[in-house]
């Protein structure tokens, strides 16, 4: 079955709480993770919540990477969604696991845009407009 993309839903547990509070570091490291996976970064925005917690998105030409943190629980919810065959979201996963110092993870990989009835090769090539 052919798919347009991969979407990895990640639960990062046992993370370093200080890293989960550091908005600037998270933005930099998520952009690095996108680069490492072979993606093209288009833009990113990260927001700090009071008293703590961060939500952020890195928009890539091939889709997006997102994070929502709960430092008080050492937990982060992360989505790594990539389209096409040129990006490996699992490279981003491994890099972020190390950056966040997570000691336990749970992942689900979904195939997005499964085209059961499509015959032939998918010609979709994600690109930034």
Coordinates of C-alpha atoms in Angstrom, one line a residue:
X1 CA 0.0 0.0 0.0
X2 CA 1.4 3.4 -1.0
X3 CA 1.2 6.4 1.4
X4 CA 2.0 10.1 0.9
X5 CA 3.6 10.4 4.3
X6 CA 4.7 9.0 7.7
X7 CA 3.3 10.4 11.0
X8 CA 5.1 9.3 14.1
X9 CA 3.3 10.1 17.4
X10 CA 5.8 10.1 20.3
X11 CA 5.4 10.0 24.0
X12 CA 8.7 11.1 25.7
X13 CA 8.7 10.2 29.4
X14 CA 11.4 10.8 32.1
X15 CA 12.8 13.9 30.3
X16 CA 15.0 16.5 31.9
X17 CA 12.5 19.0 33.2
X18 CA 14.9 22.0 32.7
X19 CA 15.2 21.1 29.0
X20 CA 11.4 21.0 28.7
X21 CA 11.2 24.6 30.0
X22 CA 13.9 26.0 27.7
X23 CA 12.0 27.5 24.8
X24 CA 15.0 28.8 22.9
X25 CA 16.9 25.5 23.2
X26 CA 13.8 23.5 22.1
X27 CA 13.3 25.6 19.0
X28 CA 17.0 25.3 18.0
X29 CA 17.1 21.5 18.6
X30 CA 13.8 20.9 16.8
X31 CA 15.2 22.8 13.8
X32 CA 18.4 20.7 14.1
X33 CA 16.3 17.5 14.2
X34 CA 14.5 18.6 11.0
X35 CA 17.8 19.3 9.3
X36 CA 19.2 15.9 10.5
X37 CA 16.2 14.1 9.1
X38 CA 16.7 15.6 5.6
X39 CA 13.8 18.1 5.8
X40 CA 13.8 21.7 4.6
X41 CA 12.9 24.1 7.4
X42 CA 10.4 26.7 6.3
X43 CA 9.6 28.4 9.6
X44 CA 9.2 27.8 13.3
X45 CA 7.4 29.3 16.3
X46 CA 7.6 28.3 19.9
X47 CA 5.5 29.7 22.9
X48 CA 6.4 29.6 26.6
X49 CA 3.5 29.1 29.0
X50 CA 3.4 30.4 32.6
X51 CA 4.4 29.1 35.0
X52 CA 6.1 26.5 32.6
X53 CA 5.6 24.5 29.5
X54 CA 6.4 25.0 25.9
X55 CA 4.5 24.4 22.7
X56 CA 6.2 24.7 19.3
X57 CA 6.1 23.8 15.7
X58 CA 8.7 23.6 13.0
X59 CA 7.1 23.9 9.6
X60 CA 9.0 21.9 7.0
X61 CA 8.5 21.8 3.2
X62 CA 7.6 18.1 3.8
X63 CA 5.1 18.8 6.7
X64 CA 5.9 19.5 10.4
X65 CA 7.4 18.7 13.7
X66 CA 5.6 19.7 16.9
X67 CA 6.1 19.5 20.7
X68 CA 4.0 20.2 23.8
X69 CA 5.8 19.9 27.1
X70 CA 4.8 19.3 30.7
X71 CA 8.1 19.8 32.7
X72 CA 6.4 19.1 36.0
X73 CA 5.9 15.5 34.8
X74 CA 9.0 15.2 32.7
X75 CA 6.8 14.6 29.7
X76 CA 6.7 15.8 26.1
X77 CA 4.2 14.9 23.3
X78 CA 5.8 15.1 19.9
X79 CA 4.5 14.7 16.4
X80 CA 6.9 14.1 13.5
X81 CA 5.0 14.2 10.2
X82 CA 6.9 13.9 6.9
X83 CA 5.8 13.5 3.3
X84 CA 7.8 12.0 0.5
X85 CA 10.8 9.6 0.5
X86 CA 13.6 12.1 1.1
X87 CA 13.0 12.6 4.9
X88 CA 13.5 10.1 7.7
X89 CA 11.5 11.1 10.8
X90 CA 13.1 8.3 12.8
X91 CA 16.4 10.2 12.6
X92 CA 14.6 13.2 14.2
X93 CA 13.1 10.9 16.9
X94 CA 16.5 9.5 17.9
X95 CA 18.1 12.9 18.0
X96 CA 15.3 14.4 20.1
X97 CA 15.2 11.4 22.5
X98 CA 18.9 12.2 23.3
X99 CA 18.4 16.0 23.5
X100 CA 15.4 15.6 25.9
X101 CA 17.3 12.9 27.9
X102 CA 14.1 10.8 27.8
X103 CA 14.4 7.4 29.6
X104 CA 11.2 5.9 28.3
X105 CA 9.3 6.4 25.0
X106 CA 6.2 5.1 23.3
X107 CA 5.7 5.6 19.5
X108 CA 3.0 4.9 16.9
X109 CA 3.8 5.3 13.2
X110 CA 0.8 6.0 11.0
X111 CA 0.9 6.0 7.2
X112 CA -0.8 9.2 6.0
X113 CA -2.6 9.4 2.7
X114 CA -2.9 5.7 2.0
X115 CA -4.1 5.5 -1.6
X116 CA -5.5 2.0 -1.9
X117 CA -7.1 2.6 -5.3
X118 CA -4.2 4.4 -6.9
X119 CA -2.4 2.5 -9.6
X120 CA 1.2 3.3 -10.5
X121 CA 3.9 5.4 -8.9
X122 CA 3.0 8.3 -6.6
X123 CA 4.3 11.5 -8.2
X124 CA 3.9 13.8 -5.3
X125 CA 7.1 15.6 -4.5
X126 CA 6.6 18.0 -1.6
X127 CA 8.1 21.4 -2.2
X128 CA 8.0 24.8 -0.5
X129 CA 6.1 27.4 -2.5

